[in-house]
Short mmCIF file of N, CA and C in Angstrom, two decimals:
data_model
loop_
_atom_site.label_atom_id
_atom_site.label_comp_id
_atom_site.label_asym_id
_atom_site.label_seq_id
_atom_site.Cartn_x
_atom_site.Cartn_y
_atom_site.Cartn_z
N MET A 138 -16.94 12.76 12.51
CA MET A 138 -15.62 12.66 11.94
C MET A 138 -15.59 11.46 11.00
N ARG A 139 -14.91 11.60 9.88
CA ARG A 139 -14.80 10.53 8.90
C ARG A 139 -13.35 10.44 8.42
N TYR A 140 -12.85 9.26 8.37
CA TYR A 140 -11.50 9.07 7.82
C TYR A 140 -11.54 9.39 6.33
N LEU A 141 -10.58 10.18 5.86
CA LEU A 141 -10.52 10.55 4.44
C LEU A 141 -9.43 9.82 3.69
N HIS A 142 -8.17 10.05 4.07
CA HIS A 142 -7.07 9.42 3.35
C HIS A 142 -5.79 9.47 4.17
N THR A 143 -4.84 8.69 3.72
CA THR A 143 -3.48 8.74 4.24
C THR A 143 -2.59 9.17 3.09
N MET A 144 -1.75 10.18 3.31
CA MET A 144 -0.87 10.66 2.26
C MET A 144 0.51 10.05 2.43
N VAL A 145 1.03 9.53 1.32
CA VAL A 145 2.37 8.94 1.29
C VAL A 145 3.15 9.65 0.20
N ARG A 146 4.29 10.23 0.55
CA ARG A 146 5.15 10.85 -0.46
C ARG A 146 5.95 9.76 -1.16
N VAL A 147 6.01 9.83 -2.49
CA VAL A 147 6.74 8.84 -3.27
C VAL A 147 7.78 9.54 -4.13
N THR A 148 8.87 8.84 -4.39
CA THR A 148 9.96 9.43 -5.17
C THR A 148 9.94 9.02 -6.64
N ASP A 149 9.26 7.92 -6.97
CA ASP A 149 9.14 7.45 -8.34
C ASP A 149 7.69 7.02 -8.52
N LEU A 150 6.89 7.83 -9.20
CA LEU A 150 5.45 7.57 -9.31
C LEU A 150 5.16 6.27 -10.04
N ASP A 151 5.87 6.00 -11.12
CA ASP A 151 5.63 4.76 -11.87
C ASP A 151 5.93 3.54 -11.01
N GLN A 152 7.04 3.58 -10.30
CA GLN A 152 7.42 2.47 -9.43
C GLN A 152 6.39 2.30 -8.31
N ALA A 153 5.93 3.41 -7.73
CA ALA A 153 4.94 3.34 -6.66
C ALA A 153 3.62 2.78 -7.18
N LEU A 154 3.17 3.22 -8.36
CA LEU A 154 1.92 2.71 -8.92
C LEU A 154 2.02 1.23 -9.26
N HIS A 155 3.17 0.79 -9.73
CA HIS A 155 3.37 -0.64 -9.99
C HIS A 155 3.18 -1.43 -8.69
N PHE A 156 3.79 -0.94 -7.61
CA PHE A 156 3.66 -1.62 -6.31
C PHE A 156 2.22 -1.60 -5.82
N TYR A 157 1.66 -0.40 -5.67
CA TYR A 157 0.34 -0.26 -5.04
C TYR A 157 -0.79 -0.82 -5.91
N CYS A 158 -0.72 -0.65 -7.23
CA CYS A 158 -1.82 -1.09 -8.11
C CYS A 158 -1.58 -2.48 -8.68
N ASP A 159 -0.47 -2.66 -9.41
CA ASP A 159 -0.23 -3.93 -10.09
C ASP A 159 0.02 -5.08 -9.12
N LEU A 160 0.78 -4.83 -8.06
CA LEU A 160 1.13 -5.92 -7.15
C LEU A 160 0.19 -6.01 -5.95
N LEU A 161 -0.07 -4.90 -5.28
CA LEU A 161 -0.91 -4.93 -4.08
C LEU A 161 -2.39 -5.02 -4.45
N GLY A 162 -2.78 -4.48 -5.60
CA GLY A 162 -4.16 -4.62 -6.06
C GLY A 162 -5.06 -3.42 -5.84
N LEU A 163 -4.50 -2.25 -5.45
CA LEU A 163 -5.32 -1.06 -5.28
C LEU A 163 -5.73 -0.50 -6.63
N VAL A 164 -6.73 0.39 -6.63
CA VAL A 164 -7.28 0.95 -7.86
C VAL A 164 -7.14 2.47 -7.83
N GLU A 165 -6.63 3.04 -8.92
CA GLU A 165 -6.55 4.50 -9.01
C GLU A 165 -7.95 5.04 -9.25
N THR A 166 -8.39 5.97 -8.38
CA THR A 166 -9.73 6.54 -8.50
C THR A 166 -9.72 7.98 -8.99
N ARG A 167 -8.59 8.65 -8.83
CA ARG A 167 -8.54 10.06 -9.20
C ARG A 167 -7.08 10.50 -9.26
N ARG A 168 -6.80 11.49 -10.14
CA ARG A 168 -5.44 12.02 -10.27
C ARG A 168 -5.52 13.53 -10.48
N VAL A 169 -4.60 14.24 -9.82
CA VAL A 169 -4.53 15.69 -9.96
C VAL A 169 -3.08 16.05 -10.28
N ASP A 170 -2.87 16.69 -11.44
CA ASP A 170 -1.55 17.22 -11.80
C ASP A 170 -1.61 18.73 -11.58
N ASN A 171 -0.71 19.23 -10.74
CA ASN A 171 -0.69 20.66 -10.43
C ASN A 171 0.62 21.25 -10.94
N GLU A 172 0.57 21.86 -12.13
CA GLU A 172 1.79 22.40 -12.74
C GLU A 172 2.37 23.55 -11.93
N LYS A 173 1.52 24.42 -11.42
CA LYS A 173 2.00 25.56 -10.64
C LYS A 173 2.73 25.09 -9.37
N GLY A 174 2.15 24.11 -8.69
CA GLY A 174 2.77 23.59 -7.48
C GLY A 174 3.81 22.52 -7.74
N ARG A 175 3.91 22.05 -8.99
CA ARG A 175 4.88 21.05 -9.41
C ARG A 175 4.74 19.74 -8.64
N PHE A 176 3.49 19.24 -8.59
CA PHE A 176 3.25 17.96 -7.94
C PHE A 176 2.08 17.24 -8.61
N THR A 177 2.04 15.94 -8.39
CA THR A 177 0.93 15.09 -8.84
C THR A 177 0.38 14.36 -7.63
N LEU A 178 -0.93 14.32 -7.51
CA LEU A 178 -1.62 13.55 -6.47
C LEU A 178 -2.35 12.41 -7.16
N VAL A 179 -2.16 11.20 -6.68
CA VAL A 179 -2.87 10.04 -7.20
C VAL A 179 -3.59 9.40 -6.02
N PHE A 180 -4.91 9.26 -6.15
CA PHE A 180 -5.72 8.70 -5.08
C PHE A 180 -6.05 7.25 -5.40
N LEU A 181 -5.81 6.38 -4.43
CA LEU A 181 -5.99 4.94 -4.59
C LEU A 181 -7.00 4.42 -3.58
N SER A 182 -7.69 3.36 -3.99
CA SER A 182 -8.69 2.74 -3.12
C SER A 182 -8.53 1.23 -3.18
N ALA A 183 -8.94 0.56 -2.11
CA ALA A 183 -9.05 -0.89 -2.14
C ALA A 183 -10.19 -1.24 -3.09
N PRO A 184 -10.11 -2.37 -3.82
CA PRO A 184 -11.12 -2.70 -4.81
C PRO A 184 -12.56 -2.66 -4.27
N GLU A 185 -12.78 -3.13 -3.07
CA GLU A 185 -14.13 -3.16 -2.53
C GLU A 185 -14.62 -1.79 -2.07
N ASP A 186 -13.74 -0.79 -2.04
CA ASP A 186 -14.11 0.56 -1.62
C ASP A 186 -14.19 1.54 -2.79
N VAL A 187 -14.01 1.07 -4.03
CA VAL A 187 -13.91 1.97 -5.19
C VAL A 187 -15.14 2.85 -5.34
N GLU A 188 -16.33 2.26 -5.28
CA GLU A 188 -17.55 3.05 -5.48
C GLU A 188 -17.65 4.16 -4.43
N GLN A 189 -17.45 3.81 -3.17
CA GLN A 189 -17.49 4.82 -2.10
C GLN A 189 -16.40 5.85 -2.30
N ALA A 190 -15.21 5.41 -2.67
CA ALA A 190 -14.09 6.33 -2.86
C ALA A 190 -14.37 7.33 -3.98
N ARG A 191 -14.97 6.87 -5.05
CA ARG A 191 -15.28 7.77 -6.17
C ARG A 191 -16.40 8.74 -5.82
N GLN A 192 -17.36 8.30 -5.02
CA GLN A 192 -18.49 9.16 -4.66
C GLN A 192 -18.15 10.12 -3.52
N ARG A 193 -17.44 9.61 -2.50
CA ARG A 193 -17.23 10.38 -1.28
C ARG A 193 -15.78 10.78 -1.05
N HIS A 194 -14.89 10.33 -1.95
CA HIS A 194 -13.45 10.61 -1.81
C HIS A 194 -12.90 10.10 -0.48
N THR A 195 -13.37 8.94 -0.07
CA THR A 195 -12.91 8.29 1.15
C THR A 195 -13.30 6.82 1.11
N PRO A 196 -12.61 5.89 1.69
CA PRO A 196 -11.25 5.97 2.23
C PRO A 196 -10.22 5.81 1.12
N LEU A 197 -9.16 6.56 1.22
CA LEU A 197 -8.17 6.59 0.15
C LEU A 197 -6.73 6.63 0.67
N ILE A 198 -5.84 6.26 -0.21
CA ILE A 198 -4.42 6.54 -0.03
C ILE A 198 -4.08 7.59 -1.07
N GLU A 199 -3.45 8.65 -0.66
CA GLU A 199 -3.03 9.70 -1.57
C GLU A 199 -1.52 9.58 -1.76
N LEU A 200 -1.11 9.25 -2.99
CA LEU A 200 0.31 9.25 -3.31
C LEU A 200 0.65 10.66 -3.78
N THR A 201 1.60 11.28 -3.13
CA THR A 201 2.04 12.62 -3.52
C THR A 201 3.41 12.51 -4.16
N TYR A 202 3.48 12.92 -5.42
CA TYR A 202 4.74 12.91 -6.14
C TYR A 202 5.13 14.35 -6.44
N ASN A 203 6.18 14.82 -5.80
CA ASN A 203 6.71 16.16 -6.05
C ASN A 203 7.67 16.07 -7.23
N TRP A 204 7.47 16.92 -8.22
CA TRP A 204 8.25 16.83 -9.46
C TRP A 204 9.72 17.16 -9.24
N ASP A 205 10.03 17.95 -8.24
CA ASP A 205 11.43 18.26 -7.93
C ASP A 205 11.93 17.26 -6.89
N ALA A 206 13.09 16.68 -7.15
CA ALA A 206 13.64 15.64 -6.28
C ALA A 206 13.80 16.14 -4.86
N GLU A 207 13.45 15.26 -3.91
CA GLU A 207 13.56 15.58 -2.50
C GLU A 207 13.76 14.28 -1.73
N VAL A 208 14.54 14.30 -0.67
CA VAL A 208 14.73 13.14 0.18
C VAL A 208 13.83 13.30 1.39
N TYR A 209 13.03 12.26 1.68
CA TYR A 209 12.09 12.32 2.80
C TYR A 209 12.64 11.54 3.99
N THR A 210 12.80 12.21 5.11
CA THR A 210 13.31 11.58 6.32
C THR A 210 12.57 12.12 7.54
N GLY A 211 12.89 11.54 8.69
CA GLY A 211 12.41 12.05 9.97
C GLY A 211 10.92 12.13 10.09
N GLY A 212 10.42 13.30 10.44
CA GLY A 212 9.02 13.51 10.72
C GLY A 212 8.10 13.43 9.52
N ARG A 213 8.65 13.18 8.33
CA ARG A 213 7.80 13.11 7.15
C ARG A 213 7.41 11.66 6.83
N ASN A 214 7.58 10.78 7.79
CA ASN A 214 7.15 9.40 7.59
C ASN A 214 6.17 9.02 8.70
N PHE A 215 5.75 7.77 8.74
CA PHE A 215 4.78 7.34 9.74
C PHE A 215 4.89 5.83 9.89
N GLY A 216 4.00 5.24 10.72
CA GLY A 216 4.04 3.82 11.05
C GLY A 216 3.79 2.88 9.89
N HIS A 217 2.53 2.61 9.56
CA HIS A 217 2.22 1.71 8.45
C HIS A 217 0.79 1.89 7.98
N LEU A 218 0.51 1.36 6.79
CA LEU A 218 -0.83 1.25 6.26
C LEU A 218 -1.29 -0.18 6.53
N ALA A 219 -2.58 -0.39 6.71
CA ALA A 219 -3.09 -1.74 6.96
C ALA A 219 -4.26 -2.03 6.03
N PHE A 220 -4.26 -3.26 5.50
CA PHE A 220 -5.33 -3.71 4.62
C PHE A 220 -5.80 -5.09 5.04
N ARG A 221 -7.12 -5.28 5.05
CA ARG A 221 -7.70 -6.61 5.25
C ARG A 221 -7.77 -7.25 3.87
N VAL A 222 -7.32 -8.50 3.75
CA VAL A 222 -7.25 -9.16 2.44
C VAL A 222 -8.00 -10.48 2.46
N LYS A 223 -8.48 -10.90 1.28
CA LYS A 223 -9.28 -12.13 1.18
C LYS A 223 -8.43 -13.39 1.35
N ASN A 224 -7.21 -13.38 0.81
CA ASN A 224 -6.33 -14.54 0.96
C ASN A 224 -4.90 -14.05 1.07
N ILE A 225 -4.39 -14.05 2.29
CA ILE A 225 -3.06 -13.50 2.56
C ILE A 225 -1.96 -14.27 1.83
N TYR A 226 -2.14 -15.57 1.67
CA TYR A 226 -1.12 -16.36 0.99
C TYR A 226 -1.05 -16.02 -0.50
N GLN A 227 -2.20 -15.88 -1.14
CA GLN A 227 -2.20 -15.54 -2.57
C GLN A 227 -1.60 -14.16 -2.81
N LEU A 228 -1.95 -13.19 -1.97
CA LEU A 228 -1.41 -11.85 -2.15
C LEU A 228 0.10 -11.84 -1.89
N CYS A 229 0.55 -12.49 -0.83
CA CYS A 229 1.99 -12.53 -0.55
C CYS A 229 2.74 -13.23 -1.67
N ASP A 230 2.15 -14.26 -2.25
CA ASP A 230 2.78 -14.95 -3.38
C ASP A 230 2.90 -14.00 -4.57
N ARG A 231 1.85 -13.26 -4.89
CA ARG A 231 1.90 -12.30 -6.00
C ARG A 231 2.94 -11.22 -5.75
N LEU A 232 2.99 -10.70 -4.53
CA LEU A 232 3.98 -9.68 -4.20
C LEU A 232 5.40 -10.25 -4.32
N HIS A 233 5.60 -11.45 -3.76
CA HIS A 233 6.92 -12.09 -3.78
C HIS A 233 7.38 -12.32 -5.23
N LYS A 234 6.47 -12.82 -6.07
CA LYS A 234 6.81 -13.06 -7.48
C LYS A 234 7.07 -11.74 -8.21
N GLY A 235 6.52 -10.63 -7.69
CA GLY A 235 6.75 -9.32 -8.27
C GLY A 235 8.01 -8.65 -7.77
N GLY A 236 8.80 -9.39 -6.97
CA GLY A 236 10.07 -8.86 -6.49
C GLY A 236 10.00 -8.15 -5.15
N VAL A 237 8.86 -8.23 -4.46
CA VAL A 237 8.70 -7.57 -3.16
C VAL A 237 9.18 -8.51 -2.06
N THR A 238 10.01 -8.00 -1.16
CA THR A 238 10.46 -8.77 -0.01
C THR A 238 9.32 -8.87 1.00
N ILE A 239 9.04 -10.07 1.46
CA ILE A 239 8.04 -10.26 2.51
C ILE A 239 8.80 -10.15 3.83
N ASN A 240 8.76 -8.97 4.43
CA ASN A 240 9.56 -8.71 5.64
C ASN A 240 9.11 -9.56 6.83
N ARG A 241 7.82 -9.68 7.01
CA ARG A 241 7.28 -10.52 8.07
C ARG A 241 6.28 -11.45 7.38
N PRO A 242 6.71 -12.69 7.06
CA PRO A 242 5.84 -13.62 6.33
C PRO A 242 4.59 -13.99 7.15
N PRO A 243 3.53 -14.43 6.47
CA PRO A 243 2.30 -14.79 7.17
C PRO A 243 2.36 -16.21 7.75
N ARG A 244 3.34 -16.45 8.60
CA ARG A 244 3.51 -17.78 9.19
C ARG A 244 2.26 -18.25 9.93
N ASP A 245 1.54 -17.31 10.52
CA ASP A 245 0.35 -17.64 11.30
C ASP A 245 -0.93 -17.65 10.47
N GLY A 246 -0.82 -17.41 9.15
CA GLY A 246 -2.00 -17.38 8.30
C GLY A 246 -2.87 -16.16 8.54
N HIS A 247 -2.36 -15.20 9.29
CA HIS A 247 -3.16 -14.03 9.67
C HIS A 247 -2.53 -12.69 9.31
N MET A 248 -1.21 -12.54 9.52
CA MET A 248 -0.60 -11.22 9.37
C MET A 248 0.73 -11.32 8.64
N ALA A 249 0.98 -10.30 7.79
CA ALA A 249 2.27 -10.18 7.10
C ALA A 249 2.59 -8.69 6.98
N PHE A 250 3.88 -8.40 6.79
CA PHE A 250 4.32 -7.03 6.53
C PHE A 250 5.22 -7.02 5.31
N VAL A 251 5.03 -6.02 4.46
CA VAL A 251 5.91 -5.75 3.33
C VAL A 251 6.20 -4.26 3.35
N ARG A 252 7.10 -3.82 2.47
CA ARG A 252 7.39 -2.39 2.36
C ARG A 252 7.29 -1.95 0.92
N SER A 253 6.80 -0.73 0.73
CA SER A 253 6.69 -0.17 -0.62
C SER A 253 8.07 0.22 -1.12
N PRO A 254 8.18 0.61 -2.40
CA PRO A 254 9.47 1.08 -2.91
C PRO A 254 10.02 2.28 -2.14
N ASP A 255 9.14 3.05 -1.48
CA ASP A 255 9.58 4.19 -0.67
C ASP A 255 9.69 3.83 0.80
N LEU A 256 9.72 2.53 1.10
CA LEU A 256 9.93 1.98 2.44
C LEU A 256 8.80 2.26 3.41
N ILE A 257 7.58 2.41 2.90
CA ILE A 257 6.40 2.53 3.75
C ILE A 257 5.97 1.11 4.13
N SER A 258 5.80 0.86 5.42
CA SER A 258 5.37 -0.46 5.88
C SER A 258 3.89 -0.67 5.58
N ILE A 259 3.58 -1.86 5.06
CA ILE A 259 2.21 -2.24 4.74
C ILE A 259 1.90 -3.51 5.53
N GLU A 260 0.88 -3.42 6.38
CA GLU A 260 0.43 -4.58 7.15
C GLU A 260 -0.72 -5.23 6.38
N LEU A 261 -0.64 -6.54 6.20
CA LEU A 261 -1.69 -7.31 5.54
C LEU A 261 -2.31 -8.22 6.58
N LEU A 262 -3.64 -8.15 6.72
CA LEU A 262 -4.36 -8.96 7.70
C LEU A 262 -5.39 -9.82 6.99
N GLN A 263 -5.39 -11.11 7.28
CA GLN A 263 -6.33 -12.04 6.68
C GLN A 263 -7.75 -11.72 7.13
N GLU A 264 -8.67 -11.64 6.17
CA GLU A 264 -10.09 -11.44 6.49
C GLU A 264 -10.63 -12.69 7.19
N GLY A 265 -11.41 -12.50 8.24
CA GLY A 265 -12.00 -13.62 8.96
C GLY A 265 -10.96 -14.37 9.77
N GLU A 266 -11.16 -15.66 9.88
CA GLU A 266 -10.24 -16.50 10.65
C GLU A 266 -8.91 -16.65 9.91
N ALA A 267 -7.86 -16.87 10.69
CA ALA A 267 -6.54 -17.13 10.11
C ALA A 267 -6.60 -18.39 9.25
N LEU A 268 -5.84 -18.37 8.15
CA LEU A 268 -5.72 -19.56 7.31
C LEU A 268 -4.79 -20.56 7.99
N PRO A 269 -4.95 -21.85 7.71
CA PRO A 269 -4.03 -22.83 8.29
C PRO A 269 -2.60 -22.53 7.83
N PRO A 270 -1.63 -22.65 8.73
CA PRO A 270 -0.24 -22.39 8.35
C PRO A 270 0.18 -23.29 7.17
N GLN A 271 0.97 -22.71 6.25
CA GLN A 271 1.45 -23.49 5.11
C GLN A 271 2.79 -22.96 4.62
N GLU A 272 3.50 -23.81 3.95
CA GLU A 272 4.77 -23.44 3.34
C GLU A 272 4.51 -22.69 2.04
N PRO A 273 5.43 -21.86 1.60
CA PRO A 273 6.76 -21.63 2.16
C PRO A 273 6.76 -20.65 3.32
N TRP A 274 5.60 -20.10 3.64
CA TRP A 274 5.50 -19.04 4.64
C TRP A 274 5.84 -19.51 6.04
N LEU A 275 5.45 -20.74 6.37
CA LEU A 275 5.63 -21.26 7.72
C LEU A 275 7.09 -21.25 8.16
N SER A 276 8.00 -21.58 7.26
CA SER A 276 9.41 -21.64 7.65
C SER A 276 10.23 -20.45 7.16
N MET A 277 9.57 -19.47 6.55
CA MET A 277 10.29 -18.29 6.04
C MET A 277 10.61 -17.35 7.19
N PRO A 278 11.88 -16.94 7.32
CA PRO A 278 12.25 -16.03 8.41
C PRO A 278 11.87 -14.58 8.11
N ASN A 279 11.84 -13.78 9.15
CA ASN A 279 11.67 -12.34 8.96
C ASN A 279 12.87 -11.78 8.21
N THR A 280 12.66 -10.72 7.45
CA THR A 280 13.72 -10.09 6.68
C THR A 280 13.66 -8.58 6.91
N GLY A 281 14.76 -8.01 7.34
CA GLY A 281 14.82 -6.55 7.50
C GLY A 281 13.89 -6.06 8.58
N VAL A 282 13.39 -4.85 8.39
CA VAL A 282 12.49 -4.24 9.36
C VAL A 282 11.19 -3.85 8.67
N TRP A 283 10.19 -3.60 9.49
CA TRP A 283 8.92 -3.16 8.95
C TRP A 283 8.33 -2.23 9.95
#
């Protein structure tokens, strides 16, 4: 068994790509526009997984954009995506400056949670040992839910 991808339905593809690629740092590896089915699939990879993702189509996040408007609720959602990151403080700073709310700041230098424009929870975990606690994260309160 091999993990392939996680599919996330998005309501605004441009907004989702800005979040996942420009702010979070993922890379688009493949795109499928299906006119008959009226949807677009965009496959994203973490930067260090790009070569494997392009060759084996795994591990990926699949953004599914249905061209006809639809509201997604209930059983069409899930828990969260998780990424190991090289420097949690730098990434949280980039996200924060990009207008993303840091729902659970990395007070411990190890873990943070943010949400995508479609309210998908994203867990960020520091690679290796936790970084020493530092401001502004140390005193930043939790915001909302994740």
